[in-house]
C-alpha cells in the first residue's frame, strides 16, 4: 500500500524482509504465482522461531499461573456468535478512495499518520488533539466529519499528490464461506476474526470441567482472519494471522486492578523475551471498541515507527451478556465467597473480562527486527587483516531455531565421526546440526545469519582430550570445554527458566 514511510526506515525493513526470505524464515504465500497479498508462509527457521515464541507465551500463561488453563477452539463457529460479538454490524474499517490515483486508504490510518508527523516535528500536543478529534468522530460514526477532518488537515494521496477524496465508507473485515453443502440459503459461516469468541462461548464448559474459581483465565493460540484493506509492512498486517489471547474472568468491581496487573505483566513478558525497554511503550486507545471499558496497546518501535503488538482490554461483561441474550443460555457464575460488605456470598453474576491479545506474527516481526544486527569487525592479522560487516541475529538463545552447530575442523582424521557422536548425543535435548562443508569462517557466518547461539568445533585436540571449542555468536569469543560439559552449558542458555524468572 502506498502510505509513505521514510526512505531510511523502509530500507531497513527491506533488509529484514530480504533476510527473512533468504535464510528460510518467511516466504510470500504462493510466490510462484506472484504471491497472494498479505499472506505469508513460515520457512524452516521461521517455523522454529515462531513455535518457540508460541510455546514461551503458552507456558508463561498456563504453566506459570495455576488459574489459567488452555483451550483450542475451532475456527468455524455458529454465525450467531458474530452477531452477538458485534462483528457482523460493527467490525468495519472506514475507507476512503482518492479519485485521481484510485488508491484506497483507511481514513483512520491517514489521520494517525498525520498525527505522528506532528509528533515527529516536535508538536505532540497537536498530534494528540488530532487523534482525539478522530476518536470522537469515529465513536459518533460521523463519517462525513472524518472526511472533513482529512480535508482540513490537507492530507494528500501519496500516489497522486491530490486531495480529491471520496466519501468515507465502512467496510466489514470478516471473510465468509458457504457452511452447508445442501442448503444454499443457509447463512454463511465466517472465518473467525479473533480467537476470543471461542473462549467466551466455552466459558462455562471450561470453568466447570477445569473446576476453576474466579478469578481465572482461559488461554488460546490460533488463526484469525481479517480482510484487511491496507496490506503492507510485511507480516505486520496479514489477512491470515495467529493470535495468542487470554481472557481473564473476574468479579465485577475488581477489573481495574486486574487490568493494571496484566498490563504490567505483559510488558514484562516482552522485555524478558528480549525486546528493548526503550522500544516498548503503552498507548491508550483514543477510540474505544464497542466492547471495551478501557484499552491500551503495547507498541514496539518497528523500523516503520511505533506500532501495536498487543492489546489489553477491559471488556466488562459485554461478551458473556451478549451470548447469554442470543443463545438464551445463562452465562452466570456462582461466587460462594463472602462479600465483607454484606456478610453474604457474592452469589450469581456474569463475570467481567480482562483480555490480553498479542499477535504471534507481530511478536515474531518485532523479535526479528530487534535481533537483526550488523557490526564492523576486523579479522586476521598483519597483511591478511581485513575489515568487514558482520550480520547476525542476536536472538535470545531460548528462541533461536537451532541451538548449536557442530563443525569438524577438517573432514578427516576422525573429526567428522567425533562431530557426529556429539550430534547424536545432543539431539535428544536440543535442535542441533552438523556442518562439514566450507571453511570454518564461512560456517560461522551461516550460523550467525540464522541466530545459532553456539558453534562447537571439533579439532585435533578434541581427539586427544575430548574437549571442544564453543564459539559465542554475540562476542565471537571461543571457550574450550569438555564434551561432557556441553549439555549443561547449552541447557542453561536456552532454558525458558531464565525468561520465566523475569516475569
Ligand atoms: P490494528 O489496530 O493494528 O488493526 P487491532 O487493534 O485491530 O490491530 P486487535 O483486534 O486488538 O488488533 O488484535 C490483537 C492483536 O492481534 C494485535 O495486537 C496484533 O498483534 C494482532 N493482529 C491484529 N490484526 C492483525 C493482522 N492483520 N495481522 C497480524 N496481526 C494482527
Short mmCIF file of C-alpha atoms and ligand atoms in Angstrom, two decimals:
data_model
loop_
_atom_site.label_atom_id
_atom_site.label_comp_id
_atom_site.label_asym_id
_atom_site.label_seq_id
_atom_site.Cartn_x
_atom_site.Cartn_y
_atom_site.Cartn_z
CA UNK A 1 0.00 0.00 0.00
CA UNK A 2 1.07 3.47 -0.58
CA UNK A 3 1.08 5.34 2.69
CA UNK A 4 4.61 6.74 2.88
CA UNK A 5 7.38 5.55 5.18
CA UNK A 6 10.67 7.39 5.49
CA UNK A 7 13.18 6.04 2.93
CA UNK A 8 15.83 5.13 5.53
CA UNK A 9 13.33 3.18 7.60
CA UNK A 10 11.91 1.48 4.53
CA UNK A 11 15.41 0.35 3.55
CA UNK A 12 15.87 -1.27 6.92
CA UNK A 13 12.58 -3.17 6.69
CA UNK A 14 13.58 -4.17 3.17
CA UNK A 15 16.79 -5.70 4.57
CA UNK A 16 14.83 -7.67 7.15
CA UNK A 17 12.31 -8.91 4.58
CA UNK A 18 15.13 -9.99 2.26
CA UNK A 19 16.97 -11.69 5.13
CA UNK A 20 13.80 -13.49 6.22
CA UNK A 21 13.37 -14.93 2.74
CA UNK A 22 16.99 -15.80 2.03
CA UNK A 23 17.51 -17.66 5.31
CA UNK A 24 14.22 -19.56 5.43
CA UNK A 25 12.23 -17.52 7.93
CA UNK A 26 9.32 -16.08 5.91
CA UNK A 27 8.17 -16.50 2.31
CA UNK A 28 5.40 -14.74 0.44
CA UNK A 29 2.45 -17.12 0.06
CA UNK A 30 2.11 -18.77 -3.38
CA UNK A 31 5.14 -16.85 -4.55
CA UNK A 32 5.43 -18.80 -7.81
CA UNK A 33 2.06 -17.29 -8.77
CA UNK A 34 3.37 -13.82 -7.89
CA UNK A 35 2.16 -14.08 -4.32
CA UNK A 36 -1.14 -13.63 -2.51
CA UNK A 37 -1.27 -10.18 -0.94
CA UNK A 38 -0.86 -10.01 2.83
CA UNK A 39 -0.48 -13.78 3.27
CA UNK A 40 2.85 -15.34 4.26
CA UNK A 41 4.39 -18.75 4.89
CA UNK A 42 6.98 -19.55 7.54
CA UNK A 43 10.08 -21.43 6.36
CA UNK A 44 12.20 -23.99 8.24
CA UNK A 45 13.86 -21.45 10.53
CA UNK A 46 10.78 -19.24 10.78
CA UNK A 47 8.54 -22.04 11.99
CA UNK A 48 11.05 -22.91 14.73
CA UNK A 49 11.31 -19.31 15.91
CA UNK A 50 7.55 -18.86 15.81
CA UNK A 51 6.92 -22.12 17.66
CA UNK A 52 9.42 -21.08 20.32
CA UNK A 53 7.61 -17.76 20.81
CA UNK A 54 4.25 -19.52 20.97
CA UNK A 55 5.49 -22.13 23.41
CA UNK A 56 7.00 -19.42 25.60
CA UNK A 57 3.73 -17.50 25.70
CA UNK A 58 1.74 -20.68 26.28
CA UNK A 59 3.87 -21.83 29.18
CA UNK A 60 4.11 -18.33 30.65
CA UNK A 61 0.30 -18.30 30.71
CA UNK A 62 -0.75 -21.84 31.53
CA UNK A 63 2.25 -23.24 33.37
CA UNK A 64 3.18 -20.25 35.49
CA UNK A 65 -0.41 -19.48 36.51
CA UNK A 66 -2.36 -22.28 38.14
CA UNK A 67 -5.54 -20.31 37.42
CA UNK A 68 -5.01 -20.03 33.66
CA UNK A 69 -5.99 -23.04 31.52
CA UNK A 70 -5.77 -23.66 27.80
CA UNK A 71 -8.29 -24.15 25.01
CA UNK A 72 -8.16 -24.93 21.30
CA UNK A 73 -11.47 -23.91 19.80
CA UNK A 74 -12.47 -24.37 16.16
CA UNK A 75 -12.06 -21.63 13.58
CA UNK A 76 -15.67 -22.03 12.39
CA UNK A 77 -18.35 -21.05 14.84
CA UNK A 78 -22.12 -20.68 14.74
CA UNK A 79 -22.72 -17.47 12.73
CA UNK A 80 -24.79 -16.07 15.60
CA UNK A 81 -21.56 -15.82 17.57
CA UNK A 82 -20.52 -12.92 15.38
CA UNK A 83 -23.86 -11.19 15.71
CA UNK A 84 -23.51 -11.41 19.48
CA UNK A 85 -19.94 -10.16 19.45
CA UNK A 86 -20.88 -7.16 17.30
CA UNK A 87 -18.64 -8.17 14.39
CA UNK A 88 -21.46 -8.52 11.83
CA UNK A 89 -22.68 -4.99 12.48
CA UNK A 90 -19.57 -3.26 13.64
CA UNK A 91 -16.29 -4.87 12.57
CA UNK A 92 -15.63 -2.24 9.97
CA UNK A 93 -12.80 -0.05 8.84
CA UNK A 94 -13.52 3.42 7.49
CA UNK A 95 -12.35 3.54 3.87
CA UNK A 96 -11.61 6.46 1.64
CA UNK A 97 -10.54 6.49 -2.03
CA UNK A 98 -8.51 9.05 -3.90
CA UNK A 99 -10.34 9.94 -7.12
CA UNK A 100 -7.14 10.56 -9.10
CA UNK A 101 -4.98 7.61 -8.14
CA UNK A 102 -7.96 5.28 -7.46
CA UNK A 103 -6.00 4.14 -4.41
CA UNK A 104 -7.90 3.10 -1.30
CA UNK A 105 -6.86 4.05 2.22
CA UNK A 106 -8.03 3.58 5.75
CA UNK A 107 -9.25 7.01 6.81
CA UNK A 108 -8.15 6.47 10.41
CA UNK A 109 -4.65 5.45 9.28
CA UNK A 110 -4.26 8.61 7.18
CA UNK A 111 -5.16 10.69 10.23
CA UNK A 112 -2.96 8.70 12.60
CA UNK A 113 -0.02 9.18 10.27
CA UNK A 114 -0.67 12.90 10.17
CA UNK A 115 -0.72 12.94 13.97
CA UNK A 116 2.59 11.02 14.03
CA UNK A 117 4.04 13.65 11.69
CA UNK A 118 3.12 16.40 14.16
CA UNK A 119 4.70 14.38 16.94
CA UNK A 120 7.90 13.87 14.95
CA UNK A 121 8.02 17.57 14.13
CA UNK A 122 8.01 18.39 17.86
CA UNK A 123 4.31 19.24 18.25
CA UNK A 124 2.89 16.26 20.16
CA UNK A 125 0.00 18.34 21.53
CA UNK A 126 -1.30 18.96 18.01
CA UNK A 127 -0.90 15.25 17.20
CA UNK A 128 -2.80 14.27 20.34
CA UNK A 129 -5.58 16.77 19.57
CA UNK A 130 -5.94 15.30 16.09
CA UNK A 131 -6.20 11.70 17.26
CA UNK A 132 -8.66 12.74 19.98
CA UNK A 133 -10.86 14.51 17.41
CA UNK A 134 -10.65 11.47 15.11
CA UNK A 135 -11.63 9.21 18.01
CA UNK A 136 -14.62 11.41 18.78
CA UNK A 137 -15.86 11.37 15.18
CA UNK A 138 -15.40 7.62 14.75
CA UNK A 139 -17.15 6.86 18.01
CA UNK A 140 -20.08 9.00 16.84
CA UNK A 141 -19.89 7.22 13.44
CA UNK A 142 -19.65 10.68 11.86
CA UNK A 143 -18.04 9.61 8.58
CA UNK A 144 -18.68 12.95 6.86
CA UNK A 145 -16.83 14.58 9.77
CA UNK A 146 -13.90 12.17 9.31
CA UNK A 147 -13.69 13.13 5.65
CA UNK A 148 -13.82 16.83 6.50
CA UNK A 149 -11.02 16.34 9.02
CA UNK A 150 -8.84 14.75 6.30
CA UNK A 151 -9.53 17.72 4.05
CA UNK A 152 -8.96 20.28 6.83
CA UNK A 153 -5.64 18.64 7.64
CA UNK A 154 -4.69 18.94 4.00
CA UNK A 155 -3.86 15.23 3.74
CA UNK A 156 -2.91 14.34 0.17
CA UNK A 157 -2.76 10.99 -1.57
CA UNK A 158 0.90 9.89 -1.55
CA UNK A 159 0.48 8.47 -5.07
CA UNK A 160 -1.40 11.20 -6.95
CA UNK A 161 -0.46 14.03 -4.62
CA UNK A 162 -4.03 15.38 -4.71
CA UNK A 163 -6.70 15.87 -2.06
CA UNK A 164 -9.65 14.71 -4.17
CA UNK A 165 -11.28 12.27 -1.79
CA UNK A 166 -14.47 10.21 -1.98
CA UNK A 167 -16.91 9.87 0.91
CA UNK A 168 -15.77 7.70 3.81
CA UNK A 169 -17.49 4.27 3.85
CA UNK A 170 -17.47 1.39 6.29
CA UNK A 171 -16.12 -1.98 5.09
CA UNK A 172 -16.66 -5.26 7.00
CA UNK A 173 -13.45 -7.19 7.58
CA UNK A 174 -14.82 -10.71 8.06
CA UNK A 175 -14.21 -13.43 5.48
CA UNK A 176 -17.14 -15.76 4.96
CA UNK A 177 -17.69 -19.07 3.24
CA UNK A 178 -20.56 -21.43 2.47
CA UNK A 179 -21.32 -23.53 5.53
CA UNK A 180 -23.80 -26.00 4.08
CA UNK A 181 -23.28 -28.21 1.02
CA UNK A 182 -27.02 -28.82 0.64
CA UNK A 183 -28.78 -25.64 1.66
CA UNK A 184 -27.66 -22.73 -0.48
CA UNK A 185 -29.83 -20.37 1.58
CA UNK A 186 -28.03 -21.29 4.80
CA UNK A 187 -26.26 -18.31 6.37
CA UNK A 188 -22.54 -18.07 5.62
CA UNK A 189 -20.03 -19.24 8.17
CA UNK A 190 -17.28 -16.81 8.98
CA UNK A 191 -13.60 -17.45 9.37
CA UNK A 192 -13.14 -16.14 12.90
CA UNK A 193 -11.69 -12.63 13.01
CA UNK A 194 -10.41 -13.19 16.57
CA UNK A 195 -9.88 -16.18 18.80
CA UNK A 196 -11.60 -14.55 21.79
CA UNK A 197 -15.16 -15.66 20.98
CA UNK A 198 -14.17 -19.34 21.06
CA UNK A 199 -13.15 -18.70 24.65
CA UNK A 200 -16.34 -16.85 25.60
CA UNK A 201 -18.73 -19.49 24.25
CA UNK A 202 -16.77 -22.14 26.18
CA UNK A 203 -16.60 -20.15 29.40
CA UNK A 204 -18.86 -22.45 31.42
CA UNK A 205 -17.54 -25.67 29.82
CA UNK A 206 -14.02 -24.75 30.87
CA UNK A 207 -14.92 -23.31 34.25
CA UNK A 208 -16.82 -26.44 35.23
CA UNK A 209 -14.55 -29.08 33.70
CA UNK A 210 -11.37 -27.46 35.00
CA UNK A 211 -13.10 -26.65 38.33
CA UNK A 212 -11.85 -23.09 38.23
CA UNK A 213 -12.92 -20.39 40.64
CA UNK A 214 -12.98 -16.74 39.75
CA UNK A 215 -10.56 -15.11 39.10
CA UNK A 216 -9.32 -17.43 36.36
CA UNK A 217 -8.19 -17.23 32.76
CA UNK A 218 -8.50 -19.18 29.50
CA UNK A 219 -5.61 -19.02 27.04
CA UNK A 220 -5.71 -19.88 23.38
CA UNK A 221 -3.40 -19.70 20.37
CA UNK A 222 -4.98 -19.87 16.95
CA UNK A 223 -5.50 -18.49 13.50
CA UNK A 224 -7.65 -15.46 12.84
CA UNK A 225 -8.68 -13.92 9.53
CA UNK A 226 -9.36 -10.32 8.56
CA UNK A 227 -9.90 -8.91 5.12
CA UNK A 228 -7.51 -6.04 5.80
CA UNK A 229 -7.83 -3.27 3.26
CA UNK A 230 -4.36 -1.99 3.66
CA UNK A 231 -1.92 -4.84 3.32
CA UNK A 232 1.61 -3.72 3.96
CA UNK A 233 4.61 -3.78 6.23
CA UNK A 234 5.31 -7.45 5.68
CA UNK A 235 3.86 -9.74 8.34
CA UNK A 236 2.70 -6.78 10.45
CA UNK A 237 -0.71 -6.72 8.79
CA UNK A 238 -1.83 -10.02 7.30
CA UNK A 239 -5.16 -11.40 6.15
CA UNK A 240 -4.47 -14.73 7.87
CA UNK A 241 -2.56 -14.47 11.14
CA UNK A 242 -2.20 -16.01 14.55
CA UNK A 243 -3.34 -14.64 17.87
CA UNK A 244 -2.32 -15.56 21.39
CA UNK A 245 -5.20 -14.49 23.59
CA UNK A 246 -6.03 -14.86 27.24
CA UNK A 247 -9.37 -13.88 28.69
CA UNK A 248 -9.29 -13.39 32.44
CA UNK A 249 -12.67 -13.66 34.19
CA UNK A 250 -13.05 -11.56 37.33
CA UNK A 251 -15.59 -10.42 39.88
CA UNK A 252 -17.22 -7.12 38.78
CA UNK A 253 -15.53 -4.25 40.56
CA UNK A 254 -12.09 -5.87 40.55
CA UNK A 255 -11.47 -5.40 36.83
CA UNK A 256 -9.49 -2.16 37.22
CA UNK A 257 -6.88 -3.78 39.45
CA UNK A 258 -6.63 -6.83 37.16
CA UNK A 259 -6.28 -4.60 34.11
CA UNK A 260 -3.30 -2.88 35.75
CA UNK A 261 -1.81 -6.22 36.81
CA UNK A 262 -1.99 -7.74 33.32
CA UNK A 263 -0.82 -4.56 31.65
CA UNK A 264 2.38 -4.64 33.71
CA UNK A 265 2.79 -8.42 33.37
CA UNK A 266 2.53 -8.33 29.59
CA UNK A 267 5.10 -5.59 29.27
CA UNK A 268 7.48 -7.63 31.44
CA UNK A 269 6.97 -10.57 29.06
CA UNK A 270 8.08 -8.57 26.03
CA UNK A 271 11.14 -7.29 27.84
CA UNK A 272 12.00 -10.78 29.07
CA UNK A 273 11.98 -12.24 25.54
CA UNK A 274 14.49 -9.60 24.53
CA UNK A 275 12.64 -6.55 23.20
CA UNK A 276 14.43 -3.40 24.41
CA UNK A 277 12.53 -1.42 27.03
CA UNK A 278 13.25 1.79 25.08
CA UNK A 279 11.45 0.35 22.06
CA UNK A 280 8.32 -0.55 24.00
CA UNK A 281 5.60 1.83 25.10
CA UNK A 282 1.99 1.88 26.18
CA UNK A 283 -0.55 3.67 24.04
CA UNK A 284 -4.00 4.30 25.45
CA UNK A 285 -6.80 3.98 22.92
CA UNK A 286 -8.38 7.19 21.68
CA UNK A 287 -11.36 5.34 20.26
CA UNK A 288 -12.67 2.51 22.41
CA UNK A 289 -14.10 -0.54 20.64
CA UNK A 290 -17.78 -1.21 21.24
CA UNK A 291 -16.96 -3.83 23.89
CA UNK A 292 -14.23 -2.01 25.78
CA UNK A 293 -14.30 -0.02 29.01
CA UNK A 294 -10.55 0.62 28.90
CA UNK A 295 -7.93 -0.39 26.37
CA UNK A 296 -4.23 0.01 25.96
CA UNK A 297 -1.82 -1.16 23.28
CA UNK A 298 1.72 -2.28 23.88
CA UNK A 299 3.61 -0.79 20.97
CA UNK A 300 7.02 -1.73 19.64
CA UNK A 301 9.22 0.60 17.65
CA UNK A 302 9.48 -1.16 14.28
CA UNK A 303 11.63 0.34 11.51
CA UNK A 304 8.37 1.96 10.35
CA UNK A 305 7.58 3.50 13.74
CA UNK A 306 5.84 2.59 16.99
CA UNK A 307 3.02 0.12 16.24
CA UNK A 308 0.76 -2.18 18.26
CA UNK A 309 1.94 -5.67 19.06
CA UNK A 310 -0.52 -6.42 21.85
CA UNK A 311 -3.84 -5.11 23.07
CA UNK A 312 -5.05 -5.24 26.68
CA UNK A 313 -8.76 -4.63 27.05
CA UNK A 314 -11.14 -4.37 29.93
CA UNK A 315 -14.24 -5.81 28.25
CA UNK A 316 -16.67 -5.74 31.14
CA UNK A 317 -19.47 -8.31 30.83
CA UNK A 318 -20.22 -7.30 27.22
CA UNK A 319 -19.41 -10.60 25.52
CA UNK A 320 -20.93 -13.03 28.02
CA UNK A 321 -24.08 -10.92 28.31
CA UNK A 322 -24.44 -10.81 24.54
CA UNK A 323 -24.02 -14.60 24.26
CA UNK A 324 -26.49 -15.10 27.08
CA UNK A 325 -29.05 -12.96 25.25
CA UNK A 326 -28.64 -14.55 21.81
CA UNK A 327 -28.21 -18.16 22.92
CA UNK A 328 -30.74 -17.87 25.76
CA UNK A 329 -28.32 -19.89 27.89
CA UNK A 330 -27.33 -18.46 31.24
CA UNK A 331 -23.68 -17.44 31.38
CA UNK A 332 -23.58 -16.93 35.13
CA UNK A 333 -21.10 -17.93 37.72
CA UNK A 334 -21.94 -18.63 41.36
CA UNK A 335 -19.43 -16.99 43.67
CA UNK A 336 -19.56 -18.57 47.11
CA UNK A 337 -17.03 -16.18 48.62
CA UNK A 338 -18.36 -13.88 51.29
CA UNK A 339 -18.75 -10.21 50.50
CA UNK A 340 -17.39 -8.44 53.61
CA UNK A 341 -19.79 -5.55 52.96
CA UNK A 342 -22.97 -7.64 53.23
CA UNK A 343 -21.69 -10.68 55.08
CA UNK A 344 -23.34 -12.84 52.38
CA UNK A 345 -21.99 -14.78 49.41
CA UNK A 346 -21.41 -12.71 46.28
CA UNK A 347 -23.80 -15.11 44.57
CA UNK A 348 -24.65 -15.27 40.86
CA UNK A 349 -23.22 -12.83 38.38
CA UNK A 350 -21.83 -12.56 34.87
CA UNK A 351 -18.07 -12.13 35.28
CA UNK A 352 -16.15 -9.20 33.87
CA UNK A 353 -13.28 -9.87 31.49
CA UNK A 354 -9.78 -8.51 31.12
CA UNK A 355 -8.24 -9.61 27.84
CA UNK A 356 -4.63 -9.77 26.70
CA UNK A 357 -4.24 -10.31 22.97
CA UNK A 358 -0.95 -10.48 21.15
CA UNK A 359 -0.27 -11.35 17.52
CA UNK A 360 2.22 -14.20 17.15
CA UNK A 361 3.29 -12.77 13.79
CA UNK A 362 3.78 -9.24 15.10
CA UNK A 363 5.79 -10.58 18.03
CA UNK A 364 7.82 -12.59 15.53
CA UNK A 365 8.47 -9.47 13.43
CA UNK A 366 9.42 -7.41 16.49
CA UNK A 367 11.79 -10.19 17.60
CA UNK A 368 13.37 -10.34 14.16
CA UNK A 369 13.78 -6.54 13.94
CA UNK A 370 15.29 -6.45 17.42
CA UNK A 371 17.69 -9.31 16.66
CA UNK A 372 18.87 -8.09 13.27
CA UNK A 373 22.37 -6.78 13.95
CA UNK A 374 25.20 -5.51 11.81
CA UNK A 375 28.64 -4.71 13.13
CA UNK A 376 32.02 -3.87 11.66
CA UNK A 377 34.69 -6.36 12.60
CA UNK A 378 38.39 -6.78 11.89
CA UNK A 379 39.64 -10.26 11.11
CA UNK A 380 43.08 -11.80 10.57
CA UNK A 381 46.46 -10.38 11.42
CA UNK A 382 49.23 -8.39 9.71
CA UNK A 383 48.83 -8.19 5.95
CA UNK A 384 45.86 -10.56 5.96
CA UNK A 385 43.90 -8.24 8.23
CA UNK A 386 40.56 -7.13 6.83
CA UNK A 387 37.57 -5.18 7.97
CA UNK A 388 34.08 -6.39 7.13
CA UNK A 389 30.46 -6.09 8.12
CA UNK A 390 29.08 -8.98 10.07
CA UNK A 391 25.31 -9.58 10.00
CA UNK A 392 23.89 -11.77 12.71
CA UNK A 393 20.64 -12.43 14.53
CA UNK A 394 21.02 -11.67 18.20
CA UNK A 395 18.07 -13.82 19.22
CA UNK A 396 17.60 -14.87 22.82
CA UNK A 397 19.13 -18.41 22.81
CA UNK A 398 15.80 -19.80 24.03
CA UNK A 399 14.20 -18.53 20.81
CA UNK A 400 16.92 -19.47 18.32
CA UNK A 401 15.78 -22.01 15.68
CA UNK A 402 18.99 -24.03 16.09
CA UNK A 403 20.73 -24.11 19.44
CA UNK A 404 24.15 -25.33 18.39
CA UNK A 405 26.06 -26.22 15.22
CA UNK A 406 28.85 -28.77 15.38
CA UNK A 407 31.78 -28.43 12.99
CA UNK A 408 34.63 -30.84 12.43
CA UNK A 409 37.60 -28.53 11.73
CA UNK A 410 38.60 -30.70 8.76
CA UNK A 411 36.91 -33.61 7.01
CA UNK A 412 39.46 -36.21 8.08
CA UNK A 413 41.41 -37.72 10.97
CA UNK A 414 38.23 -38.93 12.68
CA UNK A 415 36.91 -35.41 13.29
CA UNK A 416 33.65 -35.88 11.31
CA UNK A 417 32.94 -39.07 13.27
CA UNK A 418 33.56 -37.28 16.56
CA UNK A 419 31.27 -34.41 15.48
CA UNK A 420 28.60 -36.95 14.59
CA UNK A 421 28.88 -38.55 18.03
CA UNK A 422 28.37 -35.18 19.73
CA UNK A 423 25.40 -34.50 17.46
CA UNK A 424 23.85 -37.90 18.19
CA UNK A 425 24.02 -37.16 21.89
CA UNK A 426 22.90 -33.51 21.90
CA UNK A 427 19.95 -34.02 19.54
CA UNK A 428 18.00 -35.81 22.24
CA UNK A 429 17.85 -32.50 24.09
CA UNK A 430 18.22 -29.73 21.54
CA UNK A 431 17.79 -28.86 17.88
CA UNK A 432 21.38 -29.10 16.65
CA UNK A 433 23.10 -29.50 13.31
CA UNK A 434 26.42 -30.72 11.88
CA UNK A 435 28.18 -28.81 9.13
CA UNK A 436 31.25 -30.09 7.37
CA UNK A 437 31.36 -28.05 4.19
CA UNK A 438 33.39 -24.87 3.62
CA UNK A 439 35.99 -23.04 5.67
CA UNK A 440 35.23 -22.62 9.34
CA UNK A 441 34.69 -18.84 8.94
CA UNK A 442 32.00 -19.40 6.35
CA UNK A 443 30.30 -21.92 8.57
CA UNK A 444 30.28 -19.42 11.49
CA UNK A 445 28.75 -16.82 9.16
CA UNK A 446 25.97 -19.16 8.07
CA UNK A 447 25.00 -19.85 11.68
CA UNK A 448 25.26 -16.15 12.64
CA UNK A 449 22.75 -15.34 9.92
CA UNK A 450 20.12 -17.60 11.46
CA UNK A 451 20.97 -16.72 15.06
CA UNK A 452 22.52 -20.00 16.28
CA UNK A 453 23.98 -19.07 19.68
CA UNK A 454 26.76 -21.68 19.80
CA UNK A 455 29.20 -23.22 17.31
CA UNK A 456 31.10 -26.23 18.56
CA UNK A 457 34.37 -27.07 16.81
CA UNK A 458 35.98 -30.50 16.88
CA UNK A 459 39.73 -30.13 16.25
CA UNK A 460 42.96 -32.07 16.68
CA UNK A 461 42.98 -31.55 20.41
CA UNK A 462 39.47 -32.99 20.72
CA UNK A 463 40.79 -36.36 19.60
CA UNK A 464 43.38 -36.28 22.36
CA UNK A 465 41.48 -34.94 25.34
CA UNK A 466 37.75 -34.88 24.45
CA UNK A 467 37.48 -31.09 24.62
CA UNK A 468 35.96 -28.78 22.01
CA UNK A 469 35.81 -25.05 21.45
CA UNK A 470 32.47 -23.32 21.81
CA UNK A 471 32.15 -20.04 19.96
CA UNK A 472 29.66 -17.48 21.23
CA UNK A 473 27.56 -15.86 18.49
CA UNK A 474 27.46 -12.38 20.04
CA UNK A 475 31.01 -11.96 21.34
CA UNK A 476 32.70 -14.37 18.90
CA UNK A 477 34.80 -15.49 21.90
CA UNK A 478 35.84 -19.14 21.99
CA UNK A 479 35.91 -21.22 25.12
CA UNK A 480 37.41 -24.70 25.41
CA UNK A 481 35.40 -27.16 27.42
CA UNK A 482 34.99 -30.92 27.83
CA UNK A 483 32.41 -32.57 25.57
CA UNK A 484 30.76 -33.84 28.73
CA UNK A 485 30.04 -30.23 29.80
CA UNK A 486 28.24 -29.23 26.58
CA UNK A 487 24.80 -30.40 27.51
CA UNK A 488 24.57 -28.44 30.76
CA UNK A 489 26.18 -25.39 29.16
CA UNK A 490 23.67 -25.22 26.31
CA UNK A 491 20.74 -26.15 28.53
CA UNK A 492 21.41 -23.24 30.85
CA UNK A 493 21.49 -20.74 27.99
CA UNK A 494 18.43 -21.96 26.12
CA UNK A 495 16.14 -22.77 29.03
CA UNK A 496 12.87 -20.88 29.33
CA UNK A 497 13.56 -20.70 33.04
CA UNK A 498 15.77 -17.61 32.77
CA UNK A 499 12.95 -15.84 30.92
CA UNK A 500 10.27 -17.03 33.31
CA UNK A 501 12.27 -15.81 36.29
CA UNK A 502 11.91 -12.26 34.99
CA UNK A 503 8.12 -12.37 34.68
P1 LIG B 1 -4.72 -2.86 14.33
O1 LIG B 1 -5.24 -1.63 15.01
O2 LIG B 1 -3.24 -2.84 14.07
O3 LIG B 1 -5.54 -3.31 13.15
P2 LIG B 1 -6.27 -4.28 16.24
O4 LIG B 1 -6.35 -3.27 17.35
O5 LIG B 1 -7.41 -4.46 15.32
O6 LIG B 1 -4.91 -4.04 15.38
P3 LIG B 1 -6.76 -6.48 17.96
O7 LIG B 1 -8.10 -6.72 17.43
O8 LIG B 1 -6.62 -5.85 19.31
O9 LIG B 1 -5.89 -5.66 16.87
O10 LIG B 1 -5.96 -7.85 17.89
C1 LIG B 1 -4.99 -8.21 18.85
C2 LIG B 1 -3.64 -8.46 18.22
O11 LIG B 1 -3.74 -9.28 17.07
C3 LIG B 1 -2.95 -7.20 17.75
O12 LIG B 1 -2.26 -6.56 18.80
C4 LIG B 1 -1.99 -7.74 16.72
O13 LIG B 1 -0.78 -8.18 17.33
C5 LIG B 1 -2.72 -8.93 16.15
N1 LIG B 1 -3.30 -8.58 14.84
C6 LIG B 1 -4.46 -7.95 14.60
N2 LIG B 1 -4.67 -7.81 13.28
C7 LIG B 1 -3.60 -8.37 12.67
C8 LIG B 1 -3.22 -8.55 11.31
N3 LIG B 1 -4.00 -8.14 10.33
N4 LIG B 1 -2.04 -9.15 11.04
C9 LIG B 1 -1.24 -9.59 12.03
N5 LIG B 1 -1.55 -9.45 13.32
C10 LIG B 1 -2.71 -8.86 13.66
#
